[in-house]
PDB file of C-alpha atoms in Angstrom:
ATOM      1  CA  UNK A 228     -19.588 -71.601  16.444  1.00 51.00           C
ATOM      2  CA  UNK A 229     -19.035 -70.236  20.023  1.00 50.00           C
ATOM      3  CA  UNK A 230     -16.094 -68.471  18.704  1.00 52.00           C
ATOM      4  CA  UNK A 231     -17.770 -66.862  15.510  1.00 46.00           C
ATOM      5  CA  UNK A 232     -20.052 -65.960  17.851  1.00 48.00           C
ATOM      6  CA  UNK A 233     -17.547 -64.070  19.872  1.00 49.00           C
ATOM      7  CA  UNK A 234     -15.710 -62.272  17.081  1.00 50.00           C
ATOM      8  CA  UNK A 235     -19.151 -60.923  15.935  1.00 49.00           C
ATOM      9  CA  UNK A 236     -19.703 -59.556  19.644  1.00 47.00           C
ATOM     10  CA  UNK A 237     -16.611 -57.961  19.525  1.00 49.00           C
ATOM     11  CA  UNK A 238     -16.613 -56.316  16.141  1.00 51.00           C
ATOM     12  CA  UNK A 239     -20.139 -55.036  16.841  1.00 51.00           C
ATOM     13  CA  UNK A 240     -18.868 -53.302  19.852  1.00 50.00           C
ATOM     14  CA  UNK A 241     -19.365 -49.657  20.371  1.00 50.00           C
ATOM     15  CA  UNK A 242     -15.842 -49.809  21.699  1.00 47.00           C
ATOM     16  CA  UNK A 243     -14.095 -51.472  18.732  1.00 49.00           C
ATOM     17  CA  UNK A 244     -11.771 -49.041  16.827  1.00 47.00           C
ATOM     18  CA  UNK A 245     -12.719 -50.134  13.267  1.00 48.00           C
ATOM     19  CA  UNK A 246     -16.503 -49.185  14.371  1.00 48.00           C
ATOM     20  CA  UNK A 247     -15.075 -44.866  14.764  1.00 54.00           C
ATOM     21  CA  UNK A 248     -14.843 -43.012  12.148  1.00 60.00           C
ATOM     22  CA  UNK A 249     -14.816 -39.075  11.638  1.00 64.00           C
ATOM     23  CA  UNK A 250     -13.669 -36.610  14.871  1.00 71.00           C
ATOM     24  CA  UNK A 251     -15.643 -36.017  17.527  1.00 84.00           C
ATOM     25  CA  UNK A 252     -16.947 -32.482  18.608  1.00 80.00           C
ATOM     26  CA  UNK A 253     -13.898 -32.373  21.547  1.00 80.00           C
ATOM     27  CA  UNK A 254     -11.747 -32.986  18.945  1.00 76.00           C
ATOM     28  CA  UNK A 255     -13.230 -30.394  15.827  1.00 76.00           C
ATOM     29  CA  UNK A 256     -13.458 -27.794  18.817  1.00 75.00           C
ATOM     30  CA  UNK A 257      -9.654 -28.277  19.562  1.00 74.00           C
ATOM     31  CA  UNK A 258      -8.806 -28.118  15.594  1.00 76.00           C
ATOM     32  CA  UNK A 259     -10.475 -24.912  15.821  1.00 79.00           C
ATOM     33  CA  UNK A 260      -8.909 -23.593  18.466  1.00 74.00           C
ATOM     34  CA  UNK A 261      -5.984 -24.589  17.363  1.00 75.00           C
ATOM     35  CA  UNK A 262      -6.699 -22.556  13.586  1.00 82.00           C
ATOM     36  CA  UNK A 263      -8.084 -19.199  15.573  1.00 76.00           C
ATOM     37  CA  UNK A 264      -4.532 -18.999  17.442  1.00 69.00           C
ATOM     38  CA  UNK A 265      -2.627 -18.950  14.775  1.00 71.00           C
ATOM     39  CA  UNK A 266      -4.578 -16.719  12.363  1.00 73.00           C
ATOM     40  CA  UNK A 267      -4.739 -14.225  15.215  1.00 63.00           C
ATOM     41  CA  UNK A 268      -0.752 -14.886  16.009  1.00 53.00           C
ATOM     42  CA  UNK A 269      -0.480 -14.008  11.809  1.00 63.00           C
ATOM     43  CA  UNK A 270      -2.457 -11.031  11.835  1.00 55.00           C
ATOM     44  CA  UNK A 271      -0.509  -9.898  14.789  1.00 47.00           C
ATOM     45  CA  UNK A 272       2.884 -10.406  12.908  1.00 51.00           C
ATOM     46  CA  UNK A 273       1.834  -8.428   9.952  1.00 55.00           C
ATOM     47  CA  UNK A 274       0.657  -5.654  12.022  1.00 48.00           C
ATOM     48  CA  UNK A 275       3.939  -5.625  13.679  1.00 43.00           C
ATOM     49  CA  UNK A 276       5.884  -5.253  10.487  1.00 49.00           C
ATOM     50  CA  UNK A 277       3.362  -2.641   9.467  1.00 48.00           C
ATOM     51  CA  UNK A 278       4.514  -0.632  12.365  1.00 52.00           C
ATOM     52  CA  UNK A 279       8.249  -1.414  12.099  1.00 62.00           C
ATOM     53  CA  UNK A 280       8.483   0.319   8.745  1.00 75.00           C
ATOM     54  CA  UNK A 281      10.674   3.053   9.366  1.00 84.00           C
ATOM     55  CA  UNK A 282      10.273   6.965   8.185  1.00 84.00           C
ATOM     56  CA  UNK A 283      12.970   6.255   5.322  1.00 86.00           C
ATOM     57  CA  UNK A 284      10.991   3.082   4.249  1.00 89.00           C
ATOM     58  CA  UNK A 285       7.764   5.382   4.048  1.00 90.00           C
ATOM     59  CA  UNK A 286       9.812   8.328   1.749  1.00 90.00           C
ATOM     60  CA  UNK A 287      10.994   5.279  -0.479  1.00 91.00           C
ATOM     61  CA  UNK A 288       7.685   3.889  -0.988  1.00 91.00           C
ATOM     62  CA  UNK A 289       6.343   7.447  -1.765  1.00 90.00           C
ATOM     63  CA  UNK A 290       8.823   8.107  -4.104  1.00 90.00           C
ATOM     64  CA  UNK A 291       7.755   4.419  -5.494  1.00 91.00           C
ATOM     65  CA  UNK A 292       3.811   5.806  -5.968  1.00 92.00           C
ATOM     66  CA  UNK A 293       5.274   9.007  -7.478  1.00 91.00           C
ATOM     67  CA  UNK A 294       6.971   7.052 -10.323  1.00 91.00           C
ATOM     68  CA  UNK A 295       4.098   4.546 -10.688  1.00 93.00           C
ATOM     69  CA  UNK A 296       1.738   7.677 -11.231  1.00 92.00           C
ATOM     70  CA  UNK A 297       4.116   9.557 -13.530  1.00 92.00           C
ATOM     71  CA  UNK A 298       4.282   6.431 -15.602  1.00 92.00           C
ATOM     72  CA  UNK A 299       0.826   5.591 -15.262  1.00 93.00           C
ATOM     73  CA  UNK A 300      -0.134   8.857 -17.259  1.00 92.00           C
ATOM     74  CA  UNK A 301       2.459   8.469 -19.803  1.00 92.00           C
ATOM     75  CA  UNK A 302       1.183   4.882 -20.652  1.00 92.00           C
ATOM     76  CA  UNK A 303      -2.910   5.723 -20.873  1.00 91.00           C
ATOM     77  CA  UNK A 304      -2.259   9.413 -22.044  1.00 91.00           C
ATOM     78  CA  UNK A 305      -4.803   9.705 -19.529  1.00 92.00           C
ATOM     79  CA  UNK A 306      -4.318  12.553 -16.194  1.00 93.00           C
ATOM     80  CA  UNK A 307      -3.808  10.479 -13.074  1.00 94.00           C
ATOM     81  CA  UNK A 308      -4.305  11.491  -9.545  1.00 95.00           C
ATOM     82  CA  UNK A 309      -2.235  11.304  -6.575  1.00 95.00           C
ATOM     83  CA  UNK A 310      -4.249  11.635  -3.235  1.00 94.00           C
ATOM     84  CA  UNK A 311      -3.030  12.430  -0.063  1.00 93.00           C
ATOM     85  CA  UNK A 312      -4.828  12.555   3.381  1.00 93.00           C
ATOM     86  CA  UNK A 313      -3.095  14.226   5.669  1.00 91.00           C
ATOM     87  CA  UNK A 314      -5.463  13.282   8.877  1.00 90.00           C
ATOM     88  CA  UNK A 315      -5.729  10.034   7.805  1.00 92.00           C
ATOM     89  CA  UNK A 316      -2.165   9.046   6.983  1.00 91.00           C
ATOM     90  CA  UNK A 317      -2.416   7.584   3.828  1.00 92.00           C
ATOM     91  CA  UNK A 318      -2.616   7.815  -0.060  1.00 93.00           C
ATOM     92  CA  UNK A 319      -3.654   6.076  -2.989  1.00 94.00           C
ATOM     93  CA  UNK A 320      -3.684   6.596  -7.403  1.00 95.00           C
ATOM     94  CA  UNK A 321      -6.635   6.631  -9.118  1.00 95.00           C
ATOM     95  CA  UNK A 322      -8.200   7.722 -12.783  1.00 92.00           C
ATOM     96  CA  UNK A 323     -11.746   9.338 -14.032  1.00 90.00           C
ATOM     97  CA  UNK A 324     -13.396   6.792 -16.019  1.00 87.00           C
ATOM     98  CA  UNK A 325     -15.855   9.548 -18.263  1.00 84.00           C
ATOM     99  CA  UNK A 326     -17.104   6.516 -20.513  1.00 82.00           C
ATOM    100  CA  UNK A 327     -20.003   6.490 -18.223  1.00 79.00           C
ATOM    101  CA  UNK A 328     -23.076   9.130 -17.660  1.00 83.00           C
ATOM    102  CA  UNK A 329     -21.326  10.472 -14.690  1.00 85.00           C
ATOM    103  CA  UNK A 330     -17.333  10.485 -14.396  1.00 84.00           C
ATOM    104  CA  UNK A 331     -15.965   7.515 -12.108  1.00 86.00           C
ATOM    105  CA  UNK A 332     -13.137   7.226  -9.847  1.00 87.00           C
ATOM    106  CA  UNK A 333     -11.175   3.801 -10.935  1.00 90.00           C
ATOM    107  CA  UNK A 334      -8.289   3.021  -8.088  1.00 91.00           C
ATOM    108  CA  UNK A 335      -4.943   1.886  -9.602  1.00 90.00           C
ATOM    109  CA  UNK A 336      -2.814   2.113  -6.843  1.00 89.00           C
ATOM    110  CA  UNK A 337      -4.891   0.872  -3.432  1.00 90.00           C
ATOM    111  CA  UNK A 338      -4.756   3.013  -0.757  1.00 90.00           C
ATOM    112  CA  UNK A 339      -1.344   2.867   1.695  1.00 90.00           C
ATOM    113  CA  UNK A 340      -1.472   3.994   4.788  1.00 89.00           C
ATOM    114  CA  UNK A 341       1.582   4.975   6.991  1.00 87.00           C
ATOM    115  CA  UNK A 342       3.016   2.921  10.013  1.00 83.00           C
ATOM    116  CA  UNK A 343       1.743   3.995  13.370  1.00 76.00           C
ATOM    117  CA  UNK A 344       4.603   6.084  14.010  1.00 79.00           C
ATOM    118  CA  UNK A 345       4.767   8.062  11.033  1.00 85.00           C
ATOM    119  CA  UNK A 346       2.793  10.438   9.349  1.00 85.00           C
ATOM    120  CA  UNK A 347       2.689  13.127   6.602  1.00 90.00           C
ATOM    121  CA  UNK A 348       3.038  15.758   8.709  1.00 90.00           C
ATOM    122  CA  UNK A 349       3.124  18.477   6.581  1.00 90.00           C
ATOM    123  CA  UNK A 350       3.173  19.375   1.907  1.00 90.00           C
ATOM    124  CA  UNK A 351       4.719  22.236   0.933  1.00 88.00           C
ATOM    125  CA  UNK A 352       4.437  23.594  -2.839  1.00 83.00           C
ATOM    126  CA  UNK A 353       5.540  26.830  -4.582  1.00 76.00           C
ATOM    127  CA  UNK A 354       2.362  27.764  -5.610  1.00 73.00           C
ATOM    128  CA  UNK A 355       0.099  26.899  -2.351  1.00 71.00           C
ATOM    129  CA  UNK A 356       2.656  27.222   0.319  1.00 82.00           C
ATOM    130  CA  UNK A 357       2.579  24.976   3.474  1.00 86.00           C
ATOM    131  CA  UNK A 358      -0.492  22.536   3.678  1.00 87.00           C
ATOM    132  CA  UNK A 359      -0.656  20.898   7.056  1.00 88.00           C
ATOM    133  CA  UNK A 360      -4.401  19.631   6.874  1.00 88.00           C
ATOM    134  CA  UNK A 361      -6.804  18.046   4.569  1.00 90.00           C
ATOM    135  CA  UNK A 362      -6.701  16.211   1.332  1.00 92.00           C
ATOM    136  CA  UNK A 363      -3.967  17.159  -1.648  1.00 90.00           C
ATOM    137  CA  UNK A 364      -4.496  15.875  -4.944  1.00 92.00           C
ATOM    138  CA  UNK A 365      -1.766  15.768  -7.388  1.00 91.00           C
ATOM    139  CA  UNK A 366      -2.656  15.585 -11.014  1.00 93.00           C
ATOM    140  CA  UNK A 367       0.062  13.966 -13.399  1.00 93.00           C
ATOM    141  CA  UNK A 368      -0.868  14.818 -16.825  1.00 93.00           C
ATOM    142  CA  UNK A 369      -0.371  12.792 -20.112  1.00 91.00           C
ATOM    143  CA  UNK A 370       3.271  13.860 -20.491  1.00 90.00           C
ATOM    144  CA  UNK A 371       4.060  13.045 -16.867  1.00 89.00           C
ATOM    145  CA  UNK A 372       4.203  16.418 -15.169  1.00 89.00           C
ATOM    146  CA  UNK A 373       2.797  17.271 -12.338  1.00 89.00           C
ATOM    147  CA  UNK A 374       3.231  20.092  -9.635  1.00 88.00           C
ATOM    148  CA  UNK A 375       6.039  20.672  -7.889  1.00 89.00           C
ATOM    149  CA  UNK A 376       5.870  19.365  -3.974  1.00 89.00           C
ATOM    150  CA  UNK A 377       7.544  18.553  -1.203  1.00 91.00           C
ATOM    151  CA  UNK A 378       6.029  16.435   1.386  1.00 91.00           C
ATOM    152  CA  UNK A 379       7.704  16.204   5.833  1.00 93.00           C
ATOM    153  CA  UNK A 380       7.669  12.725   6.943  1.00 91.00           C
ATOM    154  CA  UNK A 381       7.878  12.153  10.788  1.00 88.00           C
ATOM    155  CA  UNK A 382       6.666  11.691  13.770  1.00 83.00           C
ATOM    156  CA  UNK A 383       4.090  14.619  14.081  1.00 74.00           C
ATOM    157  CA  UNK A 384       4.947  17.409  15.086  1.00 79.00           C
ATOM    158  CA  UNK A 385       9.521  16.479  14.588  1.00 83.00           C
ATOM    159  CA  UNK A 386      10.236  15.792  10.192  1.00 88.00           C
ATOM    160  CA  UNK A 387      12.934  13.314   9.675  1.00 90.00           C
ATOM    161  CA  UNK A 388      12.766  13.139   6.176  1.00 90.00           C
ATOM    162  CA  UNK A 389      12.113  15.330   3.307  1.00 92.00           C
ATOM    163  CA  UNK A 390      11.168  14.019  -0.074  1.00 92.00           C
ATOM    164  CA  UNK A 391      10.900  16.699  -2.886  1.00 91.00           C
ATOM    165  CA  UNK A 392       8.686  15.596  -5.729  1.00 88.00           C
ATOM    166  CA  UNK A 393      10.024  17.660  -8.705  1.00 83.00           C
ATOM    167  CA  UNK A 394       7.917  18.521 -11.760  1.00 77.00           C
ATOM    168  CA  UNK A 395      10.002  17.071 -14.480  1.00 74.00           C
ATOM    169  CA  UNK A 396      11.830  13.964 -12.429  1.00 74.00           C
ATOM    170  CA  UNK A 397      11.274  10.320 -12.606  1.00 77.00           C
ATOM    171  CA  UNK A 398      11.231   9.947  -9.088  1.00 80.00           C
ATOM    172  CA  UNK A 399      11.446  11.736  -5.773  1.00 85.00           C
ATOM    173  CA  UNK A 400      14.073  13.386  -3.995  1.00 88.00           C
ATOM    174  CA  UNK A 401      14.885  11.783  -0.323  1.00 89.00           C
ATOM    175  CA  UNK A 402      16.690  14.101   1.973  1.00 90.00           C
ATOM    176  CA  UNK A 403      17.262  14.252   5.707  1.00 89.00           C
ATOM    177  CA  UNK A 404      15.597  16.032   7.803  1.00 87.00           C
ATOM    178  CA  UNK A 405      13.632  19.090   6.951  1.00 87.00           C
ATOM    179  CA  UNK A 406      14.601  20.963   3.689  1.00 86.00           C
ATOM    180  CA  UNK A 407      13.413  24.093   1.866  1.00 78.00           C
ATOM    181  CA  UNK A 408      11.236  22.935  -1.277  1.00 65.00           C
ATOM    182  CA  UNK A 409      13.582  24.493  -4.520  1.00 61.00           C
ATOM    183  CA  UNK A 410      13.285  24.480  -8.327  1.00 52.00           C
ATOM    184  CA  UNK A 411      14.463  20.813  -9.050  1.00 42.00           C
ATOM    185  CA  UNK A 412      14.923  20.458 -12.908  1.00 42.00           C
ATOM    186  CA  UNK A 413      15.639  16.392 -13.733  1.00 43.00           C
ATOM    187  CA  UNK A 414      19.059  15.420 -14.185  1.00 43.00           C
ATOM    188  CA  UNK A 415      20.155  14.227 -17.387  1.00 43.00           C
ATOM    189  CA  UNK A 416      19.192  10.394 -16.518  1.00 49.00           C
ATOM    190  CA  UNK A 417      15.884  11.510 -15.698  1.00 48.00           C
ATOM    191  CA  UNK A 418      15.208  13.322 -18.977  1.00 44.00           C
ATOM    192  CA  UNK A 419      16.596  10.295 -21.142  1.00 47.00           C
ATOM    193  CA  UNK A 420      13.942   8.002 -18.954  1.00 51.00           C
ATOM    194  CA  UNK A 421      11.238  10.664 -19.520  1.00 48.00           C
ATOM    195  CA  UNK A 422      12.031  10.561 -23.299  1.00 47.00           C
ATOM    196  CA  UNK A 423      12.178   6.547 -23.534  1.00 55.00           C
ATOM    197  CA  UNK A 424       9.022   6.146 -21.542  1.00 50.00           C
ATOM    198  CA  UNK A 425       7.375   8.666 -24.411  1.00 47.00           C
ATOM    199  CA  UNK A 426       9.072   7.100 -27.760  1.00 47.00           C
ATOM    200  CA  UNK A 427       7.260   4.093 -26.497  1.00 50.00           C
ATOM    201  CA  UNK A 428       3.695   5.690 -26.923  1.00 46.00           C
ATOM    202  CA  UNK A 429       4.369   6.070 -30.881  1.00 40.00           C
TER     203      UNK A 429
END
């Protein structure tokens, strides 16, 4: 009896181990802790590789957004706009949705903006000459064309790279440096790609 006695004493404890369950509030603040470090050390890694994408990884994701829009318009038969902001660095693809009261912007490209140290520093077309401020909006239309552009990439106020965006092309033009904008007909590639994307509508 005196030992049944004694095993119930113990197991009632407040100091037996089978008598905790669940963390206590030391413990849930360290887990916390622990979760804030690392989802601030993760944000700070993707930040980083935001800002290590170089000038020529901006032109080729430009040229990238150029051929999504181009094909974009093809596919709906619908115009599709290209929006740059030149003070704020970035760009984006959206349509007009007119099946409401009032036309509607619909995003279908989200808006990109540029690594830290580069920036559209300057678009340059034919027919407006060279933009250096504001917002440019480049309309592809239901067969794919679109005005002729060129838009500097660099560190404001030095262009490393040029990237022509011709009227007729599948995708942009990366050059070196700062080049003249120039009549840029598509190759032959690029007008058997223009005509596959179309035979596809019918």
């Amino acid at each position: 009896m005196a030992r049944l006695a004694e095993e119930e004493v113990i197991s009632s404890s407040p100091f037996s181990l089978k008598a905790r369950r669940g963390m206590t509030l030391i413990e849930v603040s360290v887990v916390l802790l622990v979760i804030t470090m690392v989802m601030g050390f993760l944000v700070w890694m993707l930040q980083s590789f935001a800002t290590l994408r170089t000038t020529a990884d901006e032109a080729e994701a430009l040229s990238q957004a150029y051929t999504f829009a181009r094909r974009a318009a093809i596919k709906s038969g619908e115009t599709v706009y290209f929006e740059m902001h030149l003070e704020e660095e970035n760009y984006s693809i959206y349509r007009m949705d007119r099946s409401g009261k009032e036309p509607e912007k619909k995003t279908i490209l989200e808006k990109r903006t540029l690594s830290s140290r580069n920036s559209l520093v300057a678009i340059v077309s034919p027919l407006g000459g060279r933009i250096n401020t504001g917002t440019i909006t480049l309309p592809f239309y239901y067969d794919g064309t679109t005005e002729e552009v060129s838009i500097y990439l660099g560190s404001d106020p030095s262009i490393e790279t040029t990237v022509h965006f011709p009227r007729f092309a599948v995708s942009g033009i990366i050059e070196e440096g700062e080049t003249l904008p120039e009549s840029m007909p598509g190759d032959d590639e690029d007008v058997r790609e223009k005509d596959r994307l179309e035979e596809k509508e019918f």
